[in-house]
Amino acid sequence: MDDLAIGIDIGGTKIIGGVVDASGTIIDRERRDTPTEGGMVTIERIAEVAASLASRHQVSSVGVSLAGFISKDRKRMETNPNIANMKGLAVHDELERATGLAIHLENDANCAAWGEYRFGAGVDSDPMVMVTVGTGIGGGLIIDGQLLIGAYGTAGEIGHVPVIPNGEICGCGMRGCLEQYASGNALRRFVRKAIEGAPALGSKILAMGDGTIEGITGPDVTRAAQEGDAIALAAFNEIGEWLGYAISGFSSIIDPQTVVIGGGVIDAGEILLDPIRTSLKKNSPMRSSHDMPNIVAAKLGNNAGIVGVADLARIA
Ligand SMILES: [Zn+2]
């Protein structure tokens, strides 16, 4: 039974593992809290999840999906934004030692992109790009049927493409990155700013959260937009405009067939996709003579990373 593989998604608060078959279906799951100590304690916890699933199924390999930069050889964690003490850790070798199983490490946005390409909204599309719009922005590129890793292992970091010189400071240390203008955090910032400028217009969104401007969440903004709230819709238009602008930039280089939009913010569906398409068209030099990339919503939701990394591990 070589066609089962384990995919494990390591988040800031949860470690979620799944046994995935060759058609991308998750047939079993295991979940633990991510230990706050990070580092080797996290490695041991990941190994526990793998061992538990492997005790119930005959698996060939284990894929591990992590946020942050991974070394080009996919063995060492260079940086991780949401787990402590991971920098420089030899995650691949430590996990192989702890589990006795073949390990495949990959960046989380790349895993989601691969999952959508193989089993989700990007099937039969090539090149395919995925843009994951959550708290931050991740990205992954599939070109000629291959996940693009790049010369130094960092390809697909669409969230850190600069869109404004000397713009807002970004978590990566640079200024003006797309992530600062088109992420879920940016969406909330635009809403907060609009309410501060016109408090009377903010009553609807404020009523959806805890009543404070700081307490407004991404899902509050999505619900308000779905109910036609002007401030929420304007904020979605603004992040959509920026996303379309950035997508036009890389589309001029790689001419993707499909751009899959995923992450929590895509719960808004067409409310986000529409302004992206409008902006892409407006900013595309080839619009009069060539088709635009299809802009579609991701299909696999939170499972994309588990399904994608299991498949990458299986075919590695
Ligand atoms: Zn950045």
mmCIF file of C-alpha atoms and ligand atoms in Angstrom:
data_model
loop_
_atom_site.group_PDB
_atom_site.id
_atom_site.type_symbol
_atom_site.label_atom_id
_atom_site.label_comp_id
_atom_site.label_asym_id
_atom_site.label_seq_id
_atom_site.Cartn_x
_atom_site.Cartn_y
_atom_site.Cartn_z
ATOM 1 C CA MET A 1 0.000 0.000 0.000
ATOM 2 C CA ASP A 2 2.463 2.604 -1.163
ATOM 3 C CA ASP A 3 -0.234 5.109 -2.016
ATOM 4 C CA LEU A 4 -0.917 6.441 1.508
ATOM 5 C CA ALA A 5 1.135 9.319 2.889
ATOM 6 C CA ILE A 6 0.875 11.485 5.987
ATOM 7 C CA GLY A 7 0.572 15.261 5.721
ATOM 8 C CA ILE A 8 1.164 17.377 8.842
ATOM 9 C CA ASP A 9 0.383 21.084 8.997
ATOM 10 C CA ILE A 10 2.256 22.961 11.739
ATOM 11 C CA GLY A 11 0.409 26.093 12.785
ATOM 12 C CA GLY A 12 1.143 28.565 15.569
ATOM 13 C CA THR A 13 -1.422 26.936 17.863
ATOM 14 C CA LYS A 14 -2.271 23.517 16.346
ATOM 15 C CA ILE A 15 -0.459 20.603 14.734
ATOM 16 C CA ILE A 16 -2.893 18.774 12.462
ATOM 17 C CA GLY A 17 -1.934 15.528 10.740
ATOM 18 C CA GLY A 18 -3.848 13.505 8.176
ATOM 19 C CA VAL A 19 -3.431 10.238 6.307
ATOM 20 C CA VAL A 20 -4.044 11.093 2.658
ATOM 21 C CA ASP A 21 -4.719 8.670 -0.189
ATOM 22 C CA ALA A 22 -3.571 9.075 -3.799
ATOM 23 C CA SER A 23 -6.805 10.858 -4.744
ATOM 24 C CA GLY A 24 -6.188 13.578 -2.139
ATOM 25 C CA THR A 25 -8.777 12.324 0.365
ATOM 26 C CA ILE A 26 -7.954 12.555 4.073
ATOM 27 C CA ILE A 27 -8.919 9.177 5.579
ATOM 28 C CA ASP A 28 -7.732 9.712 9.167
ATOM 29 C CA ARG A 29 -6.707 12.657 11.340
ATOM 30 C CA GLU A 30 -4.757 13.471 14.489
ATOM 31 C CA ARG A 31 -4.452 16.812 16.230
ATOM 32 C CA ARG A 32 -2.304 18.266 19.038
ATOM 33 C CA ASP A 33 -1.547 21.708 20.429
ATOM 34 C CA THR A 34 1.664 23.320 19.213
ATOM 35 C CA PRO A 35 3.912 23.474 22.308
ATOM 36 C CA THR A 36 4.750 27.023 23.337
ATOM 37 C CA GLU A 37 8.386 26.032 24.005
ATOM 38 C CA GLY A 38 8.839 25.529 20.231
ATOM 39 C CA GLY A 39 12.122 24.044 18.989
ATOM 40 C CA MET A 40 12.829 20.398 19.813
ATOM 41 C CA VAL A 41 9.639 20.087 21.891
ATOM 42 C CA THR A 42 7.701 20.899 18.721
ATOM 43 C CA ILE A 43 9.740 18.327 16.773
ATOM 44 C CA GLU A 44 8.819 15.672 19.356
ATOM 45 C CA ARG A 45 5.137 16.645 19.171
ATOM 46 C CA ILE A 46 5.178 16.410 15.330
ATOM 47 C CA ALA A 47 6.847 12.987 15.623
ATOM 48 C CA GLU A 48 4.081 11.868 18.033
ATOM 49 C CA VAL A 49 1.404 12.822 15.489
ATOM 50 C CA ALA A 50 3.281 10.972 12.726
ATOM 51 C CA ALA A 51 3.819 7.869 14.882
ATOM 52 C CA SER A 52 0.196 7.749 15.969
ATOM 53 C CA LEU A 53 -1.101 7.904 12.375
ATOM 54 C CA ALA A 54 1.587 5.485 11.132
ATOM 55 C CA SER A 55 0.546 2.961 13.800
ATOM 56 C CA ARG A 56 -2.918 2.772 12.209
ATOM 57 C CA HIS A 57 -1.952 2.891 8.506
ATOM 58 C CA GLN A 58 0.757 1.603 6.210
ATOM 59 C CA VAL A 59 2.337 4.846 4.980
ATOM 60 C CA SER A 60 5.260 5.473 2.649
ATOM 61 C CA SER A 61 6.332 8.917 3.828
ATOM 62 C CA VAL A 62 5.482 12.006 5.865
ATOM 63 C CA GLY A 63 5.116 15.548 4.533
ATOM 64 C CA VAL A 64 5.476 18.473 6.949
ATOM 65 C CA SER A 65 4.112 21.920 6.107
ATOM 66 C CA LEU A 66 5.578 24.929 7.965
ATOM 67 C CA ALA A 67 5.369 28.705 7.650
ATOM 68 C CA GLY A 68 8.574 30.610 6.975
ATOM 69 C CA PHE A 69 11.754 30.117 5.028
ATOM 70 C CA ILE A 70 13.222 26.626 4.588
ATOM 71 C CA SER A 71 16.753 25.992 3.335
ATOM 72 C CA LYS A 72 17.126 25.242 -0.378
ATOM 73 C CA ASP A 73 17.805 21.548 0.378
ATOM 74 C CA ARG A 74 14.508 21.450 2.360
ATOM 75 C CA LYS A 75 16.245 20.245 5.535
ATOM 76 C CA ARG A 76 16.655 23.223 7.842
ATOM 77 C CA MET A 77 14.280 25.918 9.091
ATOM 78 C CA GLU A 78 15.785 29.344 8.346
ATOM 79 C CA THR A 79 13.019 31.410 9.978
ATOM 80 C CA ASN A 80 9.590 30.690 11.346
ATOM 81 C CA PRO A 81 7.231 33.569 12.143
ATOM 82 C CA ASN A 82 4.872 31.732 14.519
ATOM 83 C CA ILE A 83 6.810 29.029 16.405
ATOM 84 C CA ALA A 84 9.574 29.765 18.927
ATOM 85 C CA ASN A 85 13.142 28.437 18.695
ATOM 86 C CA MET A 86 12.914 27.064 15.154
ATOM 87 C CA LYS A 87 15.582 29.222 13.529
ATOM 88 C CA GLY A 88 18.404 27.082 12.186
ATOM 89 C CA LEU A 89 16.853 23.842 13.436
ATOM 90 C CA ALA A 90 17.593 20.727 11.332
ATOM 91 C CA VAL A 91 13.881 19.856 11.230
ATOM 92 C CA HIS A 92 14.156 17.259 8.456
ATOM 93 C CA ASP A 93 16.916 15.150 10.015
ATOM 94 C CA GLU A 94 15.518 15.450 13.552
ATOM 95 C CA LEU A 95 12.111 14.243 12.376
ATOM 96 C CA GLU A 96 13.578 11.351 10.381
ATOM 97 C CA ARG A 97 15.510 10.291 13.465
ATOM 98 C CA ALA A 98 12.458 10.592 15.715
ATOM 99 C CA THR A 99 10.010 8.793 13.413
ATOM 100 C CA GLY A 100 12.132 6.409 11.325
ATOM 101 C CA LEU A 101 10.008 7.568 8.364
ATOM 102 C CA ALA A 102 10.975 9.444 5.176
ATOM 103 C CA ILE A 103 10.259 13.160 5.769
ATOM 104 C CA HIS A 104 9.511 15.867 3.208
ATOM 105 C CA LEU A 105 9.532 19.501 4.419
ATOM 106 C CA GLU A 106 7.880 22.345 2.539
ATOM 107 C CA ASN A 107 6.699 25.924 3.070
ATOM 108 C CA ASP A 108 2.974 26.070 3.949
ATOM 109 C CA ALA A 109 1.861 28.309 1.081
ATOM 110 C CA ASN A 110 3.723 26.078 -1.389
ATOM 111 C CA CYS A 111 1.941 23.038 0.087
ATOM 112 C CA ALA A 112 -1.460 24.704 -0.291
ATOM 113 C CA ALA A 113 -0.611 25.662 -3.891
ATOM 114 C CA TRP A 114 0.379 22.084 -4.702
ATOM 115 C CA GLY A 115 -2.809 20.747 -3.059
ATOM 116 C CA GLU A 116 -5.022 23.068 -5.124
ATOM 117 C CA TYR A 117 -3.070 22.223 -8.292
ATOM 118 C CA ARG A 118 -3.404 18.469 -7.825
ATOM 119 C CA PHE A 119 -6.883 18.160 -6.291
ATOM 120 C CA GLY A 120 -8.576 21.574 -5.998
ATOM 121 C CA ALA A 121 -9.325 24.751 -7.927
ATOM 122 C CA GLY A 122 -6.160 24.593 -10.061
ATOM 123 C CA VAL A 123 -6.471 21.097 -11.565
ATOM 124 C CA ASP A 124 -5.393 21.100 -15.250
ATOM 125 C CA SER A 125 -4.072 24.683 -14.994
ATOM 126 C CA ASP A 126 -0.443 25.406 -15.873
ATOM 127 C CA PRO A 127 1.180 27.689 -14.939
ATOM 128 C CA MET A 128 -0.882 27.974 -11.777
ATOM 129 C CA VAL A 129 -0.301 30.511 -9.039
ATOM 130 C CA MET A 130 -1.855 30.447 -5.603
ATOM 131 C CA VAL A 131 -2.133 33.536 -3.434
ATOM 132 C CA THR A 132 -3.074 32.766 0.178
ATOM 133 C CA VAL A 133 -4.680 35.801 1.781
ATOM 134 C CA GLY A 134 -4.901 35.327 5.538
ATOM 135 C CA THR A 135 -3.363 37.342 8.377
ATOM 136 C CA GLY A 136 -0.431 37.725 5.970
ATOM 137 C CA ILE A 137 -0.044 36.753 2.306
ATOM 138 C CA GLY A 138 1.639 33.587 1.044
ATOM 139 C CA GLY A 139 2.154 32.351 -2.467
ATOM 140 C CA GLY A 140 3.109 29.323 -4.517
ATOM 141 C CA LEU A 141 3.860 28.802 -8.210
ATOM 142 C CA ILE A 142 3.424 25.679 -10.330
ATOM 143 C CA ILE A 143 5.220 25.879 -13.665
ATOM 144 C CA ASP A 144 5.438 22.969 -16.155
ATOM 145 C CA GLY A 145 3.912 20.649 -13.556
ATOM 146 C CA GLN A 146 6.560 21.452 -10.948
ATOM 147 C CA LEU A 147 6.430 23.421 -7.720
ATOM 148 C CA LEU A 148 8.885 26.291 -8.193
ATOM 149 C CA ILE A 149 11.370 26.360 -5.296
ATOM 150 C CA GLY A 150 13.848 28.816 -6.796
ATOM 151 C CA ALA A 151 17.629 28.962 -6.727
ATOM 152 C CA TYR A 152 17.762 29.667 -2.990
ATOM 153 C CA GLY A 153 14.504 28.079 -1.849
ATOM 154 C CA THR A 154 12.352 31.188 -1.456
ATOM 155 C CA ALA A 155 10.298 31.344 -4.690
ATOM 156 C CA GLY A 156 6.630 32.309 -4.464
ATOM 157 C CA GLU A 157 6.844 34.878 -1.643
ATOM 158 C CA ILE A 158 4.204 37.024 -3.297
ATOM 159 C CA GLY A 159 3.320 38.701 0.006
ATOM 160 C CA HIS A 160 6.738 40.334 0.129
ATOM 161 C CA VAL A 161 6.761 41.772 -3.373
ATOM 162 C CA PRO A 162 7.249 45.524 -2.868
ATOM 163 C CA VAL A 163 4.330 47.581 -4.176
ATOM 164 C CA ILE A 164 5.149 50.980 -2.646
ATOM 165 C CA PRO A 165 8.678 52.372 -2.161
ATOM 166 C CA ASN A 166 9.174 53.273 1.513
ATOM 167 C CA GLY A 167 5.615 52.182 2.323
ATOM 168 C CA GLU A 168 4.264 50.551 5.493
ATOM 169 C CA ILE A 169 6.791 48.554 7.511
ATOM 170 C CA CYS A 170 6.399 44.779 7.057
ATOM 171 C CA GLY A 171 7.054 41.867 9.422
ATOM 172 C CA CYS A 172 9.862 40.770 7.079
ATOM 173 C CA GLY A 173 11.779 43.970 7.886
ATOM 174 C CA MET A 174 11.207 45.638 4.503
ATOM 175 C CA ARG A 175 8.786 48.425 3.649
ATOM 176 C CA GLY A 176 5.878 48.573 1.217
ATOM 177 C CA CYS A 177 5.299 44.808 0.770
ATOM 178 C CA LEU A 178 1.997 43.657 -0.786
ATOM 179 C CA GLU A 179 1.155 41.951 2.541
ATOM 180 C CA GLN A 180 0.785 45.397 4.139
ATOM 181 C CA TYR A 181 -1.917 46.434 1.634
ATOM 182 C CA ALA A 182 -3.821 43.284 0.698
ATOM 183 C CA SER A 183 -3.846 40.854 3.658
ATOM 184 C CA GLY A 184 -6.530 40.196 6.268
ATOM 185 C CA ASN A 185 -4.616 42.560 8.583
ATOM 186 C CA ALA A 186 -4.693 45.273 5.899
ATOM 187 C CA LEU A 187 -8.447 44.704 5.460
ATOM 188 C CA ARG A 188 -9.006 45.351 9.166
ATOM 189 C CA ARG A 189 -6.693 48.371 9.099
ATOM 190 C CA PHE A 190 -8.658 49.938 6.224
ATOM 191 C CA VAL A 191 -11.915 49.348 8.116
ATOM 192 C CA ARG A 192 -10.546 50.834 11.353
ATOM 193 C CA LYS A 193 -9.293 53.906 9.517
ATOM 194 C CA ALA A 194 -12.635 54.414 7.747
ATOM 195 C CA ILE A 195 -14.560 54.161 11.029
ATOM 196 C CA GLU A 196 -12.225 56.600 12.762
ATOM 197 C CA GLY A 197 -12.906 59.059 9.916
ATOM 198 C CA ALA A 198 -16.692 58.528 9.961
ATOM 199 C CA PRO A 199 -17.827 56.923 13.249
ATOM 200 C CA ALA A 200 -21.544 57.008 12.347
ATOM 201 C CA LEU A 201 -20.948 54.734 9.355
ATOM 202 C CA GLY A 202 -19.169 52.144 11.499
ATOM 203 C CA SER A 203 -22.105 51.153 13.695
ATOM 204 C CA LYS A 204 -22.943 48.004 11.721
ATOM 205 C CA ILE A 205 -19.427 46.504 11.777
ATOM 206 C CA LEU A 206 -18.911 47.535 15.406
ATOM 207 C CA ALA A 207 -22.118 45.734 16.367
ATOM 208 C CA MET A 208 -20.780 42.517 14.835
ATOM 209 C CA GLY A 209 -17.701 42.392 17.068
ATOM 210 C CA ASP A 210 -17.197 43.353 20.699
ATOM 211 C CA GLY A 211 -18.138 46.960 20.012
ATOM 212 C CA THR A 212 -14.577 48.301 19.851
ATOM 213 C CA ILE A 213 -12.594 49.275 16.753
ATOM 214 C CA GLU A 214 -9.696 47.071 17.944
ATOM 215 C CA GLY A 215 -12.044 44.101 18.375
ATOM 216 C CA ILE A 216 -13.155 44.012 14.716
ATOM 217 C CA THR A 217 -12.124 40.667 13.191
ATOM 218 C CA GLY A 218 -11.705 39.591 9.569
ATOM 219 C CA PRO A 219 -14.868 37.429 9.717
ATOM 220 C CA ASP A 220 -16.797 40.480 11.090
ATOM 221 C CA VAL A 221 -15.731 42.472 8.032
ATOM 222 C CA THR A 222 -16.713 39.608 5.707
ATOM 223 C CA ARG A 223 -20.160 39.313 7.282
ATOM 224 C CA ALA A 224 -20.704 43.062 7.131
ATOM 225 C CA ALA A 225 -19.700 43.097 3.444
ATOM 226 C CA GLN A 226 -22.094 40.236 2.707
ATOM 227 C CA GLU A 227 -24.849 42.360 4.257
ATOM 228 C CA GLY A 228 -23.943 45.293 2.024
ATOM 229 C CA ASP A 229 -22.083 47.462 4.542
ATOM 230 C CA ALA A 230 -20.359 50.302 2.647
ATOM 231 C CA ILE A 231 -17.194 50.450 4.800
ATOM 232 C CA ALA A 232 -16.636 46.684 4.596
ATOM 233 C CA LEU A 233 -17.212 46.618 0.829
ATOM 234 C CA ALA A 234 -14.815 49.539 0.331
ATOM 235 C CA ALA A 235 -12.131 47.685 2.336
ATOM 236 C CA PHE A 236 -12.556 44.565 0.174
ATOM 237 C CA ASN A 237 -12.371 46.743 -2.944
ATOM 238 C CA GLU A 238 -9.135 48.220 -1.693
ATOM 239 C CA ILE A 239 -7.383 44.909 -0.980
ATOM 240 C CA GLY A 240 -8.801 43.512 -4.241
ATOM 241 C CA GLU A 241 -7.353 46.479 -6.144
ATOM 242 C CA TRP A 242 -3.918 45.807 -4.643
ATOM 243 C CA LEU A 243 -4.112 42.066 -5.294
ATOM 244 C CA GLY A 244 -5.085 42.652 -8.934
ATOM 245 C CA TYR A 245 -2.202 45.097 -9.275
ATOM 246 C CA ALA A 246 0.304 42.573 -7.898
ATOM 247 C CA ILE A 247 -1.159 39.712 -9.960
ATOM 248 C CA SER A 248 -0.808 41.822 -13.130
ATOM 249 C CA GLY A 249 2.885 42.210 -12.255
ATOM 250 C CA PHE A 250 3.737 38.524 -12.070
ATOM 251 C CA SER A 251 1.286 37.660 -14.879
ATOM 252 C CA SER A 252 3.390 39.762 -17.236
ATOM 253 C CA ILE A 253 6.304 37.468 -16.362
ATOM 254 C CA ILE A 254 4.832 33.959 -16.149
ATOM 255 C CA ASP A 255 1.414 34.255 -17.921
ATOM 256 C CA PRO A 256 -0.516 31.960 -15.543
ATOM 257 C CA GLN A 257 -3.599 30.086 -16.737
ATOM 258 C CA THR A 258 -5.202 30.276 -13.294
ATOM 259 C CA VAL A 259 -4.608 32.258 -10.122
ATOM 260 C CA VAL A 260 -6.204 30.533 -7.114
ATOM 261 C CA ILE A 261 -7.065 32.840 -4.208
ATOM 262 C CA GLY A 262 -7.119 31.064 -0.833
ATOM 263 C CA GLY A 263 -6.762 31.825 2.879
ATOM 264 C CA GLY A 264 -9.395 33.004 5.358
ATOM 265 C CA VAL A 265 -10.248 36.193 3.436
ATOM 266 C CA ILE A 266 -11.601 34.188 0.461
ATOM 267 C CA ASP A 267 -14.656 33.338 2.586
ATOM 268 C CA ALA A 268 -15.949 36.595 1.072
ATOM 269 C CA GLY A 269 -15.996 34.894 -2.367
ATOM 270 C CA GLU A 270 -16.998 37.169 -5.245
ATOM 271 C CA ILE A 271 -16.859 40.219 -2.951
ATOM 272 C CA LEU A 272 -13.067 39.787 -3.130
ATOM 273 C CA LEU A 273 -12.697 38.115 -6.543
ATOM 274 C CA ASP A 274 -14.618 40.787 -8.459
ATOM 275 C CA PRO A 275 -12.373 43.745 -7.555
ATOM 276 C CA ILE A 276 -9.288 41.560 -8.162
ATOM 277 C CA ARG A 277 -10.485 40.788 -11.715
ATOM 278 C CA THR A 278 -11.353 44.449 -12.388
ATOM 279 C CA SER A 279 -7.966 45.643 -11.165
ATOM 280 C CA LEU A 280 -6.097 42.932 -13.053
ATOM 281 C CA LYS A 281 -7.810 43.923 -16.282
ATOM 282 C CA LYS A 282 -7.152 47.617 -15.699
ATOM 283 C CA ASN A 283 -3.457 46.986 -14.990
ATOM 284 C CA SER A 284 -2.711 44.414 -17.702
ATOM 285 C CA PRO A 285 -0.875 45.518 -20.827
ATOM 286 C CA MET A 286 -2.016 42.394 -22.745
ATOM 287 C CA ARG A 287 -5.736 42.817 -22.028
ATOM 288 C CA SER A 288 -6.778 43.850 -25.549
ATOM 289 C CA SER A 289 -5.105 40.951 -27.349
ATOM 290 C CA HIS A 290 -4.833 38.127 -24.791
ATOM 291 C CA ASP A 291 -7.056 36.313 -22.314
ATOM 292 C CA MET A 292 -6.611 37.203 -18.654
ATOM 293 C CA PRO A 293 -5.738 34.477 -16.107
ATOM 294 C CA ASN A 294 -8.758 32.837 -14.460
ATOM 295 C CA ILE A 295 -9.143 34.246 -10.952
ATOM 296 C CA VAL A 296 -10.851 31.581 -8.832
ATOM 297 C CA ALA A 297 -11.466 30.726 -5.170
ATOM 298 C CA ALA A 298 -9.533 27.864 -3.557
ATOM 299 C CA LYS A 299 -11.531 24.674 -3.001
ATOM 300 C CA LEU A 300 -9.675 22.740 -0.312
ATOM 301 C CA GLY A 301 -9.863 25.287 2.514
ATOM 302 C CA ASN A 302 -7.777 24.420 5.575
ATOM 303 C CA ASN A 303 -7.057 20.942 4.197
ATOM 304 C CA ALA A 304 -4.977 22.231 1.258
ATOM 305 C CA GLY A 305 -1.681 22.160 3.171
ATOM 306 C CA ILE A 306 -2.140 18.629 4.552
ATOM 307 C CA VAL A 307 -3.295 17.230 1.209
ATOM 308 C CA GLY A 308 -0.587 19.102 -0.729
ATOM 309 C CA VAL A 309 2.356 18.172 1.473
ATOM 310 C CA ALA A 310 1.258 14.516 1.697
ATOM 311 C CA ASP A 311 1.202 14.396 -2.106
ATOM 312 C CA LEU A 312 4.614 16.088 -2.353
ATOM 313 C CA ALA A 313 5.996 13.522 0.123
ATOM 314 C CA ARG A 314 4.454 10.639 -1.839
ATOM 315 C CA ILE A 315 5.946 11.680 -5.186
ATOM 316 C CA ALA A 316 9.316 12.883 -3.811
HETATM 317 ZN ZN ZN B 1 7.430 41.888 3.676
#
